[in-house]
């Protein structure tokens, strides 16, 4: 179903929720899933600290892992987890987004932004194990980028490592 959806609507984001098991979520990345949720709570007030975690949610979760574990898993599969919101913030939406997406030019922005936002997560929030996995992945991905993307990404990573946040192109 995921592969058929990707073929039918190639520029649409496909989100796999935590309703599915970790294995299904892993397998569907290769078939066209572009986003997954992580660390979800489905009960009212579920993100508030306290005893409310035992309350039944709106639906059953298939993936109970926390954000850090999901991020490490995604990275171990060779995918860069991206926290980028640059397109929305810069107005690259609707027709403007499609004008970049159809010829494949959006990749010039997506790859550097993904690497930059992933590094921010690794530095600010990741467990040591996830940070090692993520930094290793970034080290593997950078040489495979074309020269222009690699230069942009390297400069953005330099800023992030020096403490700058919200770095995007």
Tab-separated table of N, CA and C in Angstrom:
chain	number	residue	atom	x	y	z
A	1	UNK	N	0.831	-1.195	0.000
A	1	UNK	CA	0.000	0.000	0.000
A	1	UNK	C	0.872	1.254	0.000
A	2	UNK	N	1.923	1.254	0.812
A	2	UNK	CA	2.806	2.423	0.874
A	2	UNK	C	3.463	2.672	-0.480
A	3	UNK	N	3.960	1.633	-1.123
A	3	UNK	CA	4.603	1.791	-2.428
A	3	UNK	C	3.618	2.310	-3.470
A	4	UNK	N	2.403	1.805	-3.442
A	4	UNK	CA	1.377	2.288	-4.380
A	4	UNK	C	1.052	3.753	-4.132
A	5	UNK	N	0.924	4.138	-2.874
A	5	UNK	CA	0.678	5.544	-2.551
A	5	UNK	C	1.824	6.429	-3.038
A	6	UNK	N	3.064	5.977	-2.820
A	6	UNK	CA	4.210	6.768	-3.250
A	6	UNK	C	4.201	6.946	-4.755
A	7	UNK	N	3.857	5.900	-5.494
A	7	UNK	CA	3.786	6.001	-6.954
A	7	UNK	C	2.638	6.906	-7.399
A	8	UNK	N	1.517	6.834	-6.704
A	8	UNK	CA	0.337	7.617	-7.085
A	8	UNK	C	0.491	9.095	-6.749
A	9	UNK	N	1.119	9.395	-5.629
A	9	UNK	CA	1.283	10.791	-5.187
A	9	UNK	C	2.741	11.010	-4.759
A	10	UNK	N	3.630	11.123	-5.746
A	10	UNK	CA	5.067	11.134	-5.452
A	10	UNK	C	5.575	12.311	-4.614
A	11	UNK	N	4.864	13.407	-4.577
A	11	UNK	CA	5.352	14.578	-3.850
A	11	UNK	C	4.654	14.783	-2.513
A	12	UNK	N	3.821	13.840	-2.126
A	12	UNK	CA	3.065	13.949	-0.886
A	12	UNK	C	3.819	13.261	0.239
A	13	UNK	N	3.843	13.901	1.412
A	13	UNK	CA	4.436	13.264	2.574
A	13	UNK	C	3.571	12.102	3.023
A	14	UNK	N	4.209	10.987	3.337
A	14	UNK	CA	3.498	9.819	3.868
A	14	UNK	C	4.009	9.595	5.276
A	15	UNK	N	3.107	9.660	6.237
A	15	UNK	CA	3.464	9.560	7.651
A	15	UNK	C	3.022	8.210	8.202
A	16	UNK	N	3.943	7.518	8.866
A	16	UNK	CA	3.639	6.251	9.530
A	16	UNK	C	3.574	6.532	11.033
A	17	UNK	N	2.422	6.293	11.604
A	17	UNK	CA	2.208	6.624	13.013
A	17	UNK	C	2.712	5.532	13.944
A	18	UNK	N	2.694	5.834	15.218
A	18	UNK	CA	3.107	4.874	16.242
A	18	UNK	C	2.061	3.785	16.447
A	19	UNK	N	0.982	3.813	15.693
A	19	UNK	CA	0.016	2.710	15.742
A	19	UNK	C	0.650	1.435	15.209
A	20	UNK	N	1.615	1.591	14.293
A	20	UNK	CA	2.268	0.433	13.670
A	20	UNK	C	3.456	-0.023	14.514
A	21	UNK	N	3.854	-1.257	14.314
A	21	UNK	CA	4.970	-1.829	15.065
A	21	UNK	C	6.301	-1.248	14.574
A	22	UNK	N	7.335	-1.339	15.408
A	22	UNK	CA	8.652	-0.863	14.954
A	22	UNK	C	9.105	-1.522	13.652
A	23	UNK	N	8.851	-2.803	13.493
A	23	UNK	CA	9.279	-3.507	12.286
A	23	UNK	C	8.567	-2.981	11.038
A	24	UNK	N	7.266	-2.798	11.109
A	24	UNK	CA	6.513	-2.247	9.966
A	24	UNK	C	7.036	-0.853	9.637
A	25	UNK	N	7.288	-0.051	10.662
A	25	UNK	CA	7.784	1.310	10.436
A	25	UNK	C	9.150	1.283	9.755
A	26	UNK	N	10.043	0.374	10.185
A	26	UNK	CA	11.361	0.239	9.556
A	26	UNK	C	11.217	-0.140	8.082
A	27	UNK	N	10.390	-1.138	7.812
A	27	UNK	CA	10.251	-1.647	6.446
A	27	UNK	C	9.641	-0.634	5.489
A	28	UNK	N	8.772	0.216	5.975
A	28	UNK	CA	8.082	1.137	5.068
A	28	UNK	C	8.926	2.339	4.650
A	29	UNK	N	10.037	2.605	5.335
A	29	UNK	CA	10.921	3.679	4.862
A	29	UNK	C	11.389	3.391	3.448
A	30	UNK	N	11.798	2.174	3.191
A	30	UNK	CA	12.304	1.803	1.865
A	30	UNK	C	11.214	1.827	0.801
A	31	UNK	N	9.967	1.841	1.224
A	31	UNK	CA	8.844	1.817	0.279
A	31	UNK	C	8.258	3.195	0.001
A	32	UNK	N	8.711	4.218	0.740
A	32	UNK	CA	8.233	5.559	0.447
A	32	UNK	C	7.720	6.374	1.612
A	33	UNK	N	7.719	5.835	2.832
A	33	UNK	CA	7.316	6.640	3.984
A	33	UNK	C	8.330	7.762	4.163
A	34	UNK	N	7.850	8.974	4.375
A	34	UNK	CA	8.744	10.122	4.510
A	34	UNK	C	8.818	10.654	5.931
A	35	UNK	N	7.862	10.300	6.774
A	35	UNK	CA	7.845	10.793	8.156
A	35	UNK	C	7.291	9.722	9.077
A	36	UNK	N	7.793	9.726	10.319
A	36	UNK	CA	7.200	8.880	11.342
A	36	UNK	C	7.058	9.692	12.611
A	37	UNK	N	6.122	9.288	13.427
A	37	UNK	CA	5.983	9.903	14.744
A	37	UNK	C	6.800	9.088	15.729
A	38	UNK	N	7.065	9.657	16.895
A	38	UNK	CA	7.846	8.950	17.915
A	38	UNK	C	7.472	9.475	19.288
A	39	UNK	N	7.491	8.580	20.249
A	39	UNK	CA	7.207	8.968	21.629
A	39	UNK	C	5.794	9.472	21.824
A	40	UNK	N	4.874	8.986	21.027
A	40	UNK	CA	3.497	9.498	21.050
A	40	UNK	C	2.727	9.044	22.287
A	41	UNK	N	1.837	9.894	22.712
A	41	UNK	CA	0.875	9.582	23.769
A	41	UNK	C	-0.504	9.830	23.178
A	42	UNK	N	-1.440	8.953	23.451
A	42	UNK	CA	-2.767	9.089	22.848
A	42	UNK	C	-3.858	9.332	23.872
A	43	UNK	N	-3.482	9.472	25.128
A	43	UNK	CA	-4.481	9.732	26.154
A	43	UNK	C	-4.524	11.221	26.484
A	44	UNK	N	-5.688	11.741	26.859
A	44	UNK	CA	-5.781	13.153	27.238
A	44	UNK	C	-4.793	13.470	28.352
A	45	UNK	N	-4.007	14.510	28.169
A	45	UNK	CA	-3.008	14.900	29.165
A	45	UNK	C	-1.801	13.988	29.187
A	46	UNK	N	-1.623	13.189	28.150
A	46	UNK	CA	-0.568	12.190	28.117
A	46	UNK	C	0.851	12.717	28.195
A	47	UNK	N	1.073	13.981	27.879
A	47	UNK	CA	2.421	14.538	27.919
A	47	UNK	C	2.710	15.256	29.233
A	48	UNK	N	1.733	15.289	30.127
A	48	UNK	CA	1.912	15.905	31.432
A	48	UNK	C	2.553	14.877	32.356
A	49	UNK	N	3.561	15.297	33.115
A	49	UNK	CA	4.208	14.386	34.058
A	49	UNK	C	3.211	13.978	35.131
A	50	UNK	N	3.289	12.726	35.568
A	50	UNK	CA	2.415	12.282	36.645
A	50	UNK	C	1.893	10.886	36.418
A	51	UNK	N	0.787	10.571	37.088
A	51	UNK	CA	0.238	9.225	37.078
A	51	UNK	C	-0.721	8.942	35.934
A	52	UNK	N	-0.918	9.870	35.020
A	52	UNK	CA	-1.931	9.700	33.978
A	52	UNK	C	-1.502	8.767	32.852
A	53	UNK	N	-0.318	8.178	32.918
A	53	UNK	CA	0.175	7.315	31.843
A	53	UNK	C	-0.591	6.008	31.734
A	54	UNK	N	-1.320	5.618	32.763
A	54	UNK	CA	-2.049	4.352	32.747
A	54	UNK	C	-3.432	4.478	32.110
A	55	UNK	N	-3.885	5.686	31.830
A	55	UNK	CA	-5.204	5.907	31.249
A	55	UNK	C	-5.211	5.394	29.817
A	56	UNK	N	-6.294	4.746	29.413
A	56	UNK	CA	-6.407	4.263	28.038
A	56	UNK	C	-6.368	5.435	27.067
A	57	UNK	N	-5.678	5.223	25.951
A	57	UNK	CA	-5.569	6.252	24.935
A	57	UNK	C	-6.671	6.153	23.909
A	58	UNK	N	-6.590	7.027	22.939
A	58	UNK	CA	-7.585	7.056	21.874
A	58	UNK	C	-7.412	5.867	20.930
A	59	UNK	N	-6.205	5.317	20.834
A	59	UNK	CA	-5.937	4.112	20.059
A	59	UNK	C	-4.722	3.423	20.659
A	60	UNK	N	-4.532	2.182	20.323
A	60	UNK	CA	-3.405	1.398	20.845
A	60	UNK	C	-2.140	1.706	20.064
A	61	UNK	N	-1.048	1.798	20.783
A	61	UNK	CA	0.246	2.012	20.151
A	61	UNK	C	0.862	0.677	19.775
A	62	UNK	N	1.499	0.641	18.623
A	62	UNK	CA	2.269	-0.526	18.220
A	62	UNK	C	3.744	-0.313	18.509
A	63	UNK	N	4.142	0.954	18.649
A	63	UNK	CA	5.539	1.317	18.899
A	63	UNK	C	5.586	2.179	20.158
A	64	UNK	N	6.074	1.605	21.236
A	64	UNK	CA	6.115	2.285	22.530
A	64	UNK	C	7.472	2.918	22.819
A	65	UNK	N	8.370	2.891	21.866
A	65	UNK	CA	9.718	3.420	22.093
A	65	UNK	C	9.700	4.942	22.233
A	66	UNK	N	10.670	5.441	22.982
A	66	UNK	CA	10.841	6.879	23.120
A	66	UNK	C	11.535	7.477	21.914
A	67	UNK	N	11.556	8.799	21.848
A	67	UNK	CA	12.134	9.511	20.711
A	67	UNK	C	13.582	9.105	20.454
A	68	UNK	N	14.409	9.076	21.481
A	68	UNK	CA	15.822	8.786	21.281
A	68	UNK	C	16.029	7.407	20.664
A	69	UNK	N	15.287	6.420	21.122
A	69	UNK	CA	15.431	5.072	20.583
A	69	UNK	C	14.981	5.012	19.126
A	70	UNK	N	13.904	5.711	18.798
A	70	UNK	CA	13.424	5.744	17.412
A	70	UNK	C	14.445	6.445	16.520
A	71	UNK	N	14.978	7.561	16.983
A	71	UNK	CA	15.977	8.300	16.203
A	71	UNK	C	17.204	7.425	15.947
A	72	UNK	N	17.680	6.736	16.972
A	72	UNK	CA	18.836	5.845	16.813
A	72	UNK	C	18.528	4.733	15.808
A	73	UNK	N	17.336	4.189	15.876
A	73	UNK	CA	16.928	3.127	14.954
A	73	UNK	C	16.896	3.633	13.514
A	74	UNK	N	16.304	4.798	13.297
A	74	UNK	CA	16.238	5.382	11.954
A	74	UNK	C	17.654	5.621	11.418
A	75	UNK	N	18.520	6.159	12.261
A	75	UNK	CA	19.906	6.406	11.854
A	75	UNK	C	20.628	5.102	11.541
A	76	UNK	N	20.360	4.054	12.318
A	76	UNK	CA	21.026	2.765	12.068
A	76	UNK	C	20.609	2.167	10.720
A	77	UNK	N	19.459	2.591	10.209
A	77	UNK	CA	18.998	2.141	8.891
A	77	UNK	C	19.632	2.951	7.757
A	78	UNK	N	20.391	3.998	8.112
A	78	UNK	CA	21.066	4.816	7.113
A	78	UNK	C	20.301	6.049	6.678
A	79	UNK	N	19.222	6.373	7.396
A	79	UNK	CA	18.420	7.561	7.075
A	79	UNK	C	18.748	8.682	8.052
A	80	UNK	N	18.836	9.908	7.533
A	80	UNK	CA	19.067	11.081	8.375
A	80	UNK	C	17.723	11.564	8.896
A	81	UNK	N	17.483	11.466	10.205
A	81	UNK	CA	16.247	12.037	10.763
A	81	UNK	C	16.305	13.562	10.656
A	82	UNK	N	15.300	14.151	10.089
A	82	UNK	CA	15.268	15.593	9.884
A	82	UNK	C	14.190	16.237	10.748
A	83	UNK	N	14.547	17.349	11.344
A	83	UNK	CA	13.606	18.133	12.139
A	83	UNK	C	13.342	19.478	11.455
A	84	UNK	N	13.587	19.539	10.169
A	84	UNK	CA	13.536	20.782	9.410
A	84	UNK	C	12.111	21.315	9.242
A	85	UNK	N	11.988	22.622	9.399
A	85	UNK	CA	10.727	23.332	9.126
A	85	UNK	C	10.976	24.525	8.201
A	86	UNK	N	12.131	24.536	7.543
A	86	UNK	CA	12.525	25.700	6.745
A	86	UNK	C	11.543	26.026	5.628
A	87	UNK	N	11.041	25.027	4.924
A	87	UNK	CA	10.136	25.315	3.809
A	87	UNK	C	8.900	26.071	4.274
A	88	UNK	N	8.321	25.606	5.365
A	88	UNK	CA	7.134	26.299	5.883
A	88	UNK	C	7.484	27.715	6.304
A	89	UNK	N	8.594	27.865	6.965
A	89	UNK	CA	8.977	29.171	7.501
A	89	UNK	C	9.379	30.152	6.414
A	90	UNK	N	9.911	29.632	5.298
A	90	UNK	CA	10.332	30.497	4.197
A	90	UNK	C	9.279	30.626	3.106
A	91	UNK	N	8.127	30.015	3.316
A	91	UNK	CA	7.051	30.119	2.330
A	91	UNK	C	7.199	29.207	1.137
A	92	UNK	N	8.084	28.197	1.255
A	92	UNK	CA	8.234	27.225	0.171
A	92	UNK	C	7.135	26.172	0.349
A	93	UNK	N	5.926	26.574	0.060
A	93	UNK	CA	4.772	25.686	0.199
A	93	UNK	C	3.939	25.765	-1.077
A	94	UNK	N	3.003	24.841	-1.207
A	94	UNK	CA	2.094	24.876	-2.350
A	94	UNK	C	2.833	24.865	-3.667
A	95	UNK	N	2.461	25.793	-4.538
A	95	UNK	CA	3.050	25.851	-5.881
A	95	UNK	C	4.552	26.129	-5.819
A	96	UNK	N	4.983	26.961	-4.868
A	96	UNK	CA	6.419	27.250	-4.744
A	96	UNK	C	7.206	25.980	-4.419
A	97	UNK	N	6.660	25.162	-3.516
A	97	UNK	CA	7.318	23.901	-3.181
A	97	UNK	C	7.342	22.975	-4.402
A	98	UNK	N	6.225	22.853	-5.079
A	98	UNK	CA	6.139	21.960	-6.241
A	98	UNK	C	7.099	22.381	-7.349
A	99	UNK	N	7.296	23.691	-7.520
A	99	UNK	CA	8.240	24.163	-8.533
A	99	UNK	C	9.666	23.690	-8.238
A	100	UNK	N	9.982	23.478	-6.971
A	100	UNK	CA	11.290	22.944	-6.587
A	100	UNK	C	11.296	21.411	-6.545
A	101	UNK	N	10.174	20.826	-6.148
A	101	UNK	CA	10.110	19.373	-5.966
A	101	UNK	C	10.105	18.616	-7.295
A	102	UNK	N	9.314	19.060	-8.228
A	102	UNK	CA	9.172	18.304	-9.485
A	102	UNK	C	10.497	18.119	-10.235
A	103	UNK	N	11.322	19.155	-10.359
A	103	UNK	CA	12.607	18.919	-11.030
A	103	UNK	C	13.693	18.355	-10.095
A	104	UNK	N	13.359	18.139	-8.820
A	104	UNK	CA	14.307	17.576	-7.864
A	104	UNK	C	15.195	18.603	-7.186
A	105	UNK	N	14.900	19.875	-7.382
A	105	UNK	CA	15.737	20.933	-6.817
A	105	UNK	C	15.545	21.118	-5.312
A	106	UNK	N	14.451	20.621	-4.742
A	106	UNK	CA	14.219	20.762	-3.302
A	106	UNK	C	15.305	20.041	-2.503
A	107	UNK	N	15.895	19.024	-3.110
A	107	UNK	CA	16.971	18.258	-2.468
A	107	UNK	C	18.140	19.167	-2.091
A	108	UNK	N	18.351	20.236	-2.858
A	108	UNK	CA	19.430	21.175	-2.544
A	108	UNK	C	19.232	21.820	-1.178
A	109	UNK	N	17.988	21.908	-0.744
A	109	UNK	CA	17.677	22.468	0.567
A	109	UNK	C	17.497	21.367	1.609
A	110	UNK	N	16.806	20.303	1.226
A	110	UNK	CA	16.434	19.256	2.193
A	110	UNK	C	17.635	18.559	2.805
A	111	UNK	N	18.583	18.161	2.000
A	111	UNK	CA	19.708	17.401	2.537
A	111	UNK	C	20.541	18.225	3.530
A	112	UNK	N	20.976	19.442	3.180
A	112	UNK	CA	21.716	20.235	4.172
A	112	UNK	C	20.879	20.552	5.420
A	113	UNK	N	19.600	20.860	5.236
A	113	UNK	CA	18.755	21.168	6.399
A	113	UNK	C	18.558	19.940	7.286
A	114	UNK	N	18.419	18.778	6.684
A	114	UNK	CA	18.264	17.547	7.459
A	114	UNK	C	19.513	17.288	8.298
A	115	UNK	N	20.678	17.408	7.688
A	115	UNK	CA	21.931	17.171	8.403
A	115	UNK	C	22.085	18.182	9.548
A	116	UNK	N	21.782	19.430	9.278
A	116	UNK	CA	21.917	20.479	10.286
A	116	UNK	C	20.974	20.264	11.477
A	117	UNK	N	19.706	19.985	11.186
A	117	UNK	CA	18.750	19.809	12.283
A	117	UNK	C	19.008	18.517	13.043
A	118	UNK	N	19.485	17.491	12.355
A	118	UNK	CA	19.837	16.246	13.023
A	118	UNK	C	21.000	16.484	13.989
A	119	UNK	N	22.004	17.243	13.551
A	119	UNK	CA	23.139	17.541	14.433
A	119	UNK	C	22.688	18.336	15.653
A	120	UNK	N	21.776	19.272	15.471
A	120	UNK	CA	21.236	20.010	16.624
A	120	UNK	C	20.631	19.035	17.632
A	121	UNK	N	19.832	18.086	17.134
A	121	UNK	CA	19.233	17.095	18.028
A	121	UNK	C	20.322	16.287	18.726
A	122	UNK	N	21.307	15.819	17.970
A	122	UNK	CA	22.357	14.988	18.545
A	122	UNK	C	23.102	15.711	19.664
A	123	UNK	N	23.406	16.968	19.456
A	123	UNK	CA	24.149	17.739	20.461
A	123	UNK	C	23.277	18.062	21.672
A	124	UNK	N	22.051	18.471	21.428
A	124	UNK	CA	21.211	19.001	22.510
A	124	UNK	C	20.391	17.959	23.264
A	125	UNK	N	20.042	16.851	22.634
A	125	UNK	CA	19.067	15.938	23.247
A	125	UNK	C	19.436	14.458	23.233
A	126	UNK	N	20.281	14.031	22.333
A	126	UNK	CA	20.522	12.604	22.130
A	126	UNK	C	21.300	11.970	23.271
A	127	UNK	N	21.041	10.689	23.487
A	127	UNK	CA	21.855	9.904	24.408
A	127	UNK	C	23.239	9.743	23.777
A	128	UNK	N	24.250	9.419	24.572
A	128	UNK	CA	25.590	9.222	23.992
A	128	UNK	C	25.602	8.168	22.877
A	129	UNK	N	24.864	7.089	23.042
A	129	UNK	CA	24.814	6.038	22.024
A	129	UNK	C	24.205	6.558	20.719
A	130	UNK	N	23.111	7.299	20.836
A	130	UNK	CA	22.463	7.863	19.647
A	130	UNK	C	23.359	8.907	19.003
A	131	UNK	N	24.031	9.688	19.811
A	131	UNK	CA	24.923	10.707	19.249
A	131	UNK	C	26.057	10.053	18.455
A	132	UNK	N	26.644	8.987	19.000
A	132	UNK	CA	27.706	8.277	18.252
A	132	UNK	C	27.168	7.732	16.928
A	133	UNK	N	25.996	7.094	16.981
A	133	UNK	CA	25.380	6.528	15.771
A	133	UNK	C	25.107	7.635	14.748
A	134	UNK	N	24.549	8.746	15.219
A	134	UNK	CA	24.190	9.847	14.332
A	134	UNK	C	25.389	10.539	13.718
A	135	UNK	N	26.413	10.797	14.530
A	135	UNK	CA	27.599	11.456	13.990
A	135	UNK	C	28.316	10.555	12.986
A	136	UNK	N	28.304	9.253	13.233
A	136	UNK	CA	28.877	8.314	12.274
A	136	UNK	C	28.108	8.357	10.955
A	137	UNK	N	26.782	8.397	11.042
A	137	UNK	CA	25.956	8.471	9.835
A	137	UNK	C	26.227	9.757	9.067
A	138	UNK	N	26.289	10.874	9.755
A	138	UNK	CA	26.584	12.149	9.077
A	138	UNK	C	27.940	12.057	8.379
A	139	UNK	N	28.919	11.443	9.044
A	139	UNK	CA	30.236	11.255	8.429
A	139	UNK	C	30.185	10.402	7.184
A	140	UNK	N	29.251	9.455	7.133
A	140	UNK	CA	29.078	8.610	5.947
A	140	UNK	C	28.329	9.331	4.827
A	141	UNK	N	27.375	10.184	5.203
A	141	UNK	CA	26.499	10.841	4.228
A	141	UNK	C	27.192	12.016	3.531
A	142	UNK	N	27.945	12.803	4.258
A	142	UNK	CA	28.569	13.999	3.677
A	142	UNK	C	29.386	13.705	2.418
A	143	UNK	N	30.257	12.700	2.409
A	143	UNK	CA	31.043	12.447	1.186
A	143	UNK	C	30.206	12.028	-0.021
A	144	UNK	N	29.000	11.534	0.216
A	144	UNK	CA	28.142	11.104	-0.892
A	144	UNK	C	27.330	12.265	-1.481
A	145	UNK	N	27.331	13.408	-0.817
A	145	UNK	CA	26.619	14.587	-1.345
A	145	UNK	C	27.414	15.181	-2.496
A	146	UNK	N	26.699	15.876	-3.383
A	146	UNK	CA	27.444	16.573	-4.424
A	146	UNK	C	28.231	17.708	-3.754
A	147	UNK	N	29.192	18.238	-4.465
A	147	UNK	CA	30.130	19.205	-3.881
A	147	UNK	C	29.418	20.427	-3.282
A	148	UNK	N	28.429	20.951	-3.984
A	148	UNK	CA	27.722	22.138	-3.500
A	148	UNK	C	26.989	21.842	-2.187
A	149	UNK	N	26.261	20.728	-2.149
A	149	UNK	CA	25.530	20.364	-0.930
A	149	UNK	C	26.495	20.082	0.219
A	150	UNK	N	27.597	19.426	-0.084
A	150	UNK	CA	28.582	19.101	0.955
A	150	UNK	C	29.163	20.369	1.566
A	151	UNK	N	29.473	21.358	0.724
A	151	UNK	CA	30.022	22.617	1.243
A	151	UNK	C	29.007	23.346	2.115
A	152	UNK	N	27.767	23.413	1.633
A	152	UNK	CA	26.708	24.073	2.412
A	152	UNK	C	26.489	23.335	3.727
A	153	UNK	N	26.386	22.023	3.662
A	153	UNK	CA	26.152	21.211	4.862
A	153	UNK	C	27.300	21.349	5.849
A	154	UNK	N	28.516	21.307	5.374
A	154	UNK	CA	29.681	21.410	6.259
A	154	UNK	C	29.704	22.750	6.969
A	155	UNK	N	29.382	23.810	6.245
A	155	UNK	CA	29.351	25.158	6.854
A	155	UNK	C	28.236	25.234	7.905
A	156	UNK	N	27.074	24.672	7.584
A	156	UNK	CA	25.963	24.681	8.539
A	156	UNK	C	26.320	23.859	9.784
A	157	UNK	N	26.957	22.701	9.590
A	157	UNK	CA	27.380	21.872	10.725
A	157	UNK	C	28.390	22.598	11.600
A	158	UNK	N	29.278	23.343	10.975
A	158	UNK	CA	30.270	24.123	11.720
A	158	UNK	C	29.563	25.121	12.640
A	159	UNK	N	28.546	25.796	12.126
A	159	UNK	CA	27.783	26.758	12.940
A	159	UNK	C	27.065	26.051	14.092
A	160	UNK	N	26.462	24.920	13.807
A	160	UNK	CA	25.737	24.168	14.842
A	160	UNK	C	26.694	23.712	15.937
A	161	UNK	N	27.841	23.188	15.545
A	161	UNK	CA	28.827	22.716	16.536
A	161	UNK	C	29.347	23.855	17.401
A	162	UNK	N	29.319	25.080	16.869
A	162	UNK	CA	29.745	26.249	17.635
A	162	UNK	C	28.624	26.826	18.500
A	163	UNK	N	27.449	26.178	18.482
A	163	UNK	CA	26.365	26.603	19.361
A	163	UNK	C	25.225	27.338	18.686
A	164	UNK	N	25.350	27.645	17.408
A	164	UNK	CA	24.249	28.312	16.717
A	164	UNK	C	23.128	27.307	16.485
A	165	UNK	N	21.904	27.761	16.606
A	165	UNK	CA	20.752	26.905	16.394
A	165	UNK	C	19.843	27.527	15.343
A	166	UNK	N	18.963	26.699	14.816
A	166	UNK	CA	18.017	27.135	13.791
A	166	UNK	C	18.765	27.582	12.533
A	167	UNK	N	19.709	26.742	12.125
A	167	UNK	CA	20.519	26.993	10.928
A	167	UNK	C	19.839	26.273	9.762
A	168	UNK	N	19.475	27.016	8.729
A	168	UNK	CA	18.829	26.393	7.566
A	168	UNK	C	19.096	27.189	6.323
A	169	UNK	N	18.852	26.548	5.163
A	169	UNK	CA	19.024	27.248	3.880
A	169	UNK	C	17.752	27.121	3.065
